[in-house]
One Martini backbone bead per residue (centre of mass of N, CA, C, O) as a GRO file, in nm:
protein
  182
    1MET     BB    1  -0.899  -8.688   9.201
    2ASP     BB    2  -1.122  -8.971   9.215
    3TYR     BB    3  -1.349  -9.019   9.467
    4ASP     BB    4  -1.569  -9.178   9.352
    5GLN     BB    5  -1.388  -9.424   9.257
    6LEU     BB    6  -1.260  -9.484   9.536
    7TYR     BB    7  -1.533  -9.439   9.754
    8GLY     BB    8  -1.768  -9.309   9.611
    9PRO     BB    9  -2.043  -9.151   9.621
   10CYS     BB   10  -2.186  -8.855   9.739
   11GLU     BB   11  -2.445  -8.934   9.963
   12PRO     BB   12  -2.713  -8.985  10.106
   13PRO     BB   13  -2.888  -9.154  10.311
   14VAL     BB   14  -3.110  -9.445  10.295
   15ARG     BB   15  -3.183  -9.369  10.587
   16PRO     BB   16  -3.300  -9.233  10.846
   17ILE     BB   17  -3.284  -8.911  11.032
   18SER     BB   18  -3.257  -8.785  11.315
   19ASP     BB   19  -3.290  -8.491  11.478
   20GLU     BB   20  -3.029  -8.511  11.643
   21GLU     BB   21  -2.839  -8.572  11.398
   22TYR     BB   22  -2.880  -8.271  11.285
   23ARG     BB   23  -2.810  -8.101  11.568
   24LEU     BB   24  -2.581  -8.306  11.660
   25ARG     BB   25  -2.267  -8.389  11.799
   26PRO     BB   26  -2.018  -8.560  11.890
   27ASN     BB   27  -1.768  -8.519  12.126
   28SER     BB   28  -1.571  -8.741  11.973
   29ALA     BB   29  -1.544  -8.588  11.708
   30MET     BB   30  -1.325  -8.640  11.424
   31ILE     BB   31  -1.046  -8.580  11.219
   32LEU     BB   32  -0.830  -8.746  11.035
   33ASP     BB   33  -0.497  -8.708  11.157
   34ALA     BB   34  -0.194  -8.696  11.279
   35ASP     BB   35  -0.304  -8.652  11.568
   36SER     BB   36  -0.574  -8.840  11.583
   37SER     BB   37  -0.426  -9.095  11.513
   38LEU     BB   38  -0.287  -9.126  11.780
   39LEU     BB   39  -0.542  -9.134  11.958
   40LEU     BB   40  -0.670  -9.391  11.826
   41THR     BB   41  -0.443  -9.576  11.870
   42ALA     BB   42  -0.437  -9.564  12.176
   43TYR     BB   43  -0.741  -9.646  12.218
   44LEU     BB   44  -0.712  -9.931  12.077
   45ASP     BB   45  -0.464 -10.042  12.245
   46GLU     BB   46  -0.594 -10.019  12.526
   47LYS     BB   47  -0.838 -10.191  12.483
   48ALA     BB   48  -0.688 -10.455  12.385
   49ALA     BB   49  -0.467 -10.501  12.624
   50PHE     BB   50  -0.715 -10.520  12.852
   51THR     BB   51  -0.939 -10.722  12.995
   52LEU     BB   52  -1.123 -10.507  13.130
   53THR     BB   53  -1.157 -10.339  12.837
   54THR     BB   54  -1.278 -10.566  12.630
   55VAL     BB   55  -1.568 -10.520  12.697
   56PHE     BB   56  -1.588 -10.242  12.573
   57ALA     BB   57  -1.475 -10.327  12.286
   58GLN     BB   58  -1.712 -10.535  12.222
   59THR     BB   59  -1.966 -10.307  12.266
   60TYR     BB   60  -1.788 -10.071  12.132
   61HIS     BB   61  -1.782  -9.844  11.851
   62VAL     BB   62  -1.633  -9.703  11.592
   63LEU     BB   63  -1.711  -9.452  11.388
   64TRP     BB   64  -1.708  -9.414  11.019
   65LEU     BB   65  -1.635  -9.166  10.744
   66ILE     BB   66  -1.646  -9.037  10.409
   67ASP     BB   67  -1.637  -8.748  10.273
   68ARG     BB   68  -1.635  -8.530  10.014
   69ARG     BB   69  -1.304  -8.473  10.077
   70ALA     BB   70  -1.182  -8.744  10.185
   71ARG     BB   71  -1.247  -8.763  10.488
   72ILE     BB   72  -1.204  -8.887  10.812
   73LEU     BB   73  -1.466  -8.956  11.032
   74PHE     BB   74  -1.488  -8.987  11.399
   75ALA     BB   75  -1.666  -9.192  11.654
   76VAL     BB   76  -1.829  -9.254  11.929
   77GLU     BB   77  -2.131  -9.388  12.009
   78GLU     BB   78  -2.357  -9.170  12.123
   79VAL     BB   79  -2.589  -9.104  12.399
   80LEU     BB   80  -2.937  -9.005  12.463
   81ASP     BB   81  -3.173  -8.869  12.608
   82GLU     BB   82  -3.509  -8.727  12.601
   83LYS     BB   83  -3.317  -8.433  12.679
   84ASP     BB   84  -3.029  -8.440  12.524
   85LYS     BB   85  -2.856  -8.593  12.723
   86ARG     BB   86  -2.551  -8.689  12.780
   87ILE     BB   87  -2.449  -9.036  12.868
   88GLY     BB   88  -2.262  -9.158  12.636
   89VAL     BB   89  -2.223  -9.501  12.636
   90LEU     BB   90  -2.396  -9.787  12.499
   91PRO     BB   91  -2.508 -10.047  12.397
   92ARG     BB   92  -2.615 -10.142  12.099
   93SER     BB   93  -2.839 -10.272  12.206
   94LEU     BB   94  -3.174 -10.218  12.241
   95LEU     BB   95  -3.210 -10.417  12.505
   96ALA     BB   96  -2.973 -10.242  12.680
   97ARG     BB   97  -3.170  -9.988  12.632
   98PRO     BB   98  -3.363  -9.742  12.635
   99VAL     BB   99  -3.588  -9.640  12.391
  100SER     BB  100  -3.557  -9.325  12.439
  101TYR     BB  101  -3.285  -9.352  12.343
  102VAL     BB  102  -3.024  -9.186  12.144
  103ARG     BB  103  -2.827  -9.224  11.868
  104LEU     BB  104  -2.525  -9.105  11.742
  105GLY     BB  105  -2.468  -9.145  11.425
  106HIS     BB  106  -2.317  -9.104  11.135
  107PRO     BB  107  -2.469  -8.819  11.057
  108SER     BB  108  -2.347  -8.660  11.313
  109LEU     BB  109  -2.058  -8.616  11.181
  110LEU     BB  110  -2.209  -8.414  10.992
  111ALA     BB  111  -2.240  -8.068  10.898
  112ASP     BB  112  -2.379  -8.131  10.663
  113PRO     BB  113  -2.715  -8.100  10.569
  114ALA     BB  114  -2.719  -8.360  10.373
  115LYS     BB  115  -2.556  -8.600  10.486
  116ALA     BB  116  -2.312  -8.675  10.306
  117ALA     BB  117  -2.145  -8.975  10.181
  118ARG     BB  118  -1.939  -9.240  10.066
  119ILE     BB  119  -1.847  -9.404  10.336
  120GLY     BB  120  -1.929  -9.641  10.602
  121GLY     BB  121  -1.856  -9.757  10.954
  122GLU     BB  122  -1.660  -9.973  11.154
  123ILE     BB  123  -1.464 -10.022  11.441
  124ARG     BB  124  -1.389 -10.352  11.540
  125PHE     BB  125  -1.372 -10.594  11.782
  126ASP     BB  126  -1.166 -10.889  11.640
  127PRO     BB  127  -0.919 -11.107  11.719
  128ASP     BB  128  -1.040 -11.359  11.523
  129PHE     BB  129  -1.023 -11.260  11.226
  130GLU     BB  130  -0.690 -11.172  11.233
  131PRO     BB  131  -0.394 -11.232  11.274
  132GLY     BB  132  -0.250 -10.952  11.457
  133PHE     BB  133  -0.546 -10.847  11.519
  134SER     BB  134  -0.808 -10.658  11.694
  135TRP     BB  135  -0.899 -10.485  11.449
  136ILE     BB  136  -1.181 -10.392  11.232
  137LEU     BB  137  -1.307 -10.305  10.929
  138THR     BB  138  -1.624 -10.178  10.838
  139ASN     BB  139  -1.938 -10.139  10.646
  140GLU     BB  140  -2.134 -10.100  10.914
  141SER     BB  141  -2.379  -9.922  10.746
  142GLY     BB  142  -2.698  -9.864  10.653
  143ARG     BB  143  -2.645  -9.556  10.520
  144TYR     BB  144  -2.322  -9.588  10.393
  145GLY     BB  145  -2.205  -9.909  10.353
  146THR     BB  146  -2.478 -10.071  10.210
  147ARG     BB  147  -2.507  -9.964   9.923
  148PRO     BB  148  -2.555 -10.063   9.607
  149TRP     BB  149  -2.265  -9.905   9.508
  150GLN     BB  150  -2.092 -10.060   9.684
  151THR     BB  151  -1.761 -10.168   9.717
  152GLU     BB  152  -1.465 -10.347   9.783
  153ALA     BB  153  -1.296 -10.120   9.671
  154HIS     BB  154  -1.390  -9.889   9.867
  155MET     BB  155  -1.298 -10.029  10.109
  156ASN     BB  156  -0.995 -10.060  10.046
  157GLU     BB  157  -0.949  -9.757  10.027
  158ALA     BB  158  -1.020  -9.689  10.304
  159ARG     BB  159  -0.798  -9.863  10.432
  160ARG     BB  160  -0.569  -9.693  10.296
  161LEU     BB  161  -0.634  -9.427  10.425
  162PHE     BB  162  -0.577  -9.521  10.708
  163ALA     BB  163  -0.283  -9.618  10.650
  164SER     BB  164  -0.179  -9.317  10.595
  165PHE     BB  165  -0.212  -9.288  10.939
  166GLY     BB  166  -0.112  -9.575  11.064
  167LEU     BB  167  -0.386  -9.764  11.016
  168GLN     BB  168  -0.417 -10.103  11.049
  169PHE     BB  169  -0.657 -10.307  10.870
  170PRO     BB  170  -0.870 -10.524  10.839
  171TYR     BB  171  -1.151 -10.638  10.641
  172ASP     BB  172  -1.522 -10.623  10.635
  173PHE     BB  173  -1.732 -10.700  10.376
  174ILE     BB  174  -2.057 -10.590  10.305
  175PRO     BB  175  -2.290 -10.646  10.112
  176PRO     BB  176  -2.524 -10.502   9.952
  177LEU     BB  177  -2.823 -10.355  10.008
  178PRO     BB  178  -3.138 -10.288   9.994
  179ILE     BB  179  -3.354 -10.041   9.977
  180PRO     BB  180  -3.586  -9.912  10.163
  181GLY     BB  181  -3.883  -9.899   9.969
  182ALA     BB  182  -3.773  -9.977   9.658
   0.00000   0.00000   0.00000
């Protein structure tokens, strides 16, 4: 199977990686398989079903990417304080958290020192995007999802890979962005 054709070439990110993202992995990091797909489904269903927790769902997203071997890696984006102490999750907005706090973003999902991935993005709560779905799959990752060579076909194949584990999502493809400084 030609993974480059399906999901895009496996390349390092186009934006910088923090020291913490090289050294640490999120506690919530998993590889999508038959067991973890059940956990992810239960998590997403729970967050979408209860009004009390939809605030959480609207604020915090699940990061995902496809690695060299065409495996889906995923985690909630975790936050560290200035002493590398894990605080859990905080809102995505920089204005809503202290500047000294560090997010463990997409590169932290990868054990590979090159931090290379094929495509990545977020599973985002958006019940208004498509009727019948509470969550959407996006390629919203400035380091792995919107690189110049990413195509909507790659995004659709990522969606199909999730579906092979029973996770059905509509997707929102963000067109490629120019590489910073290029």
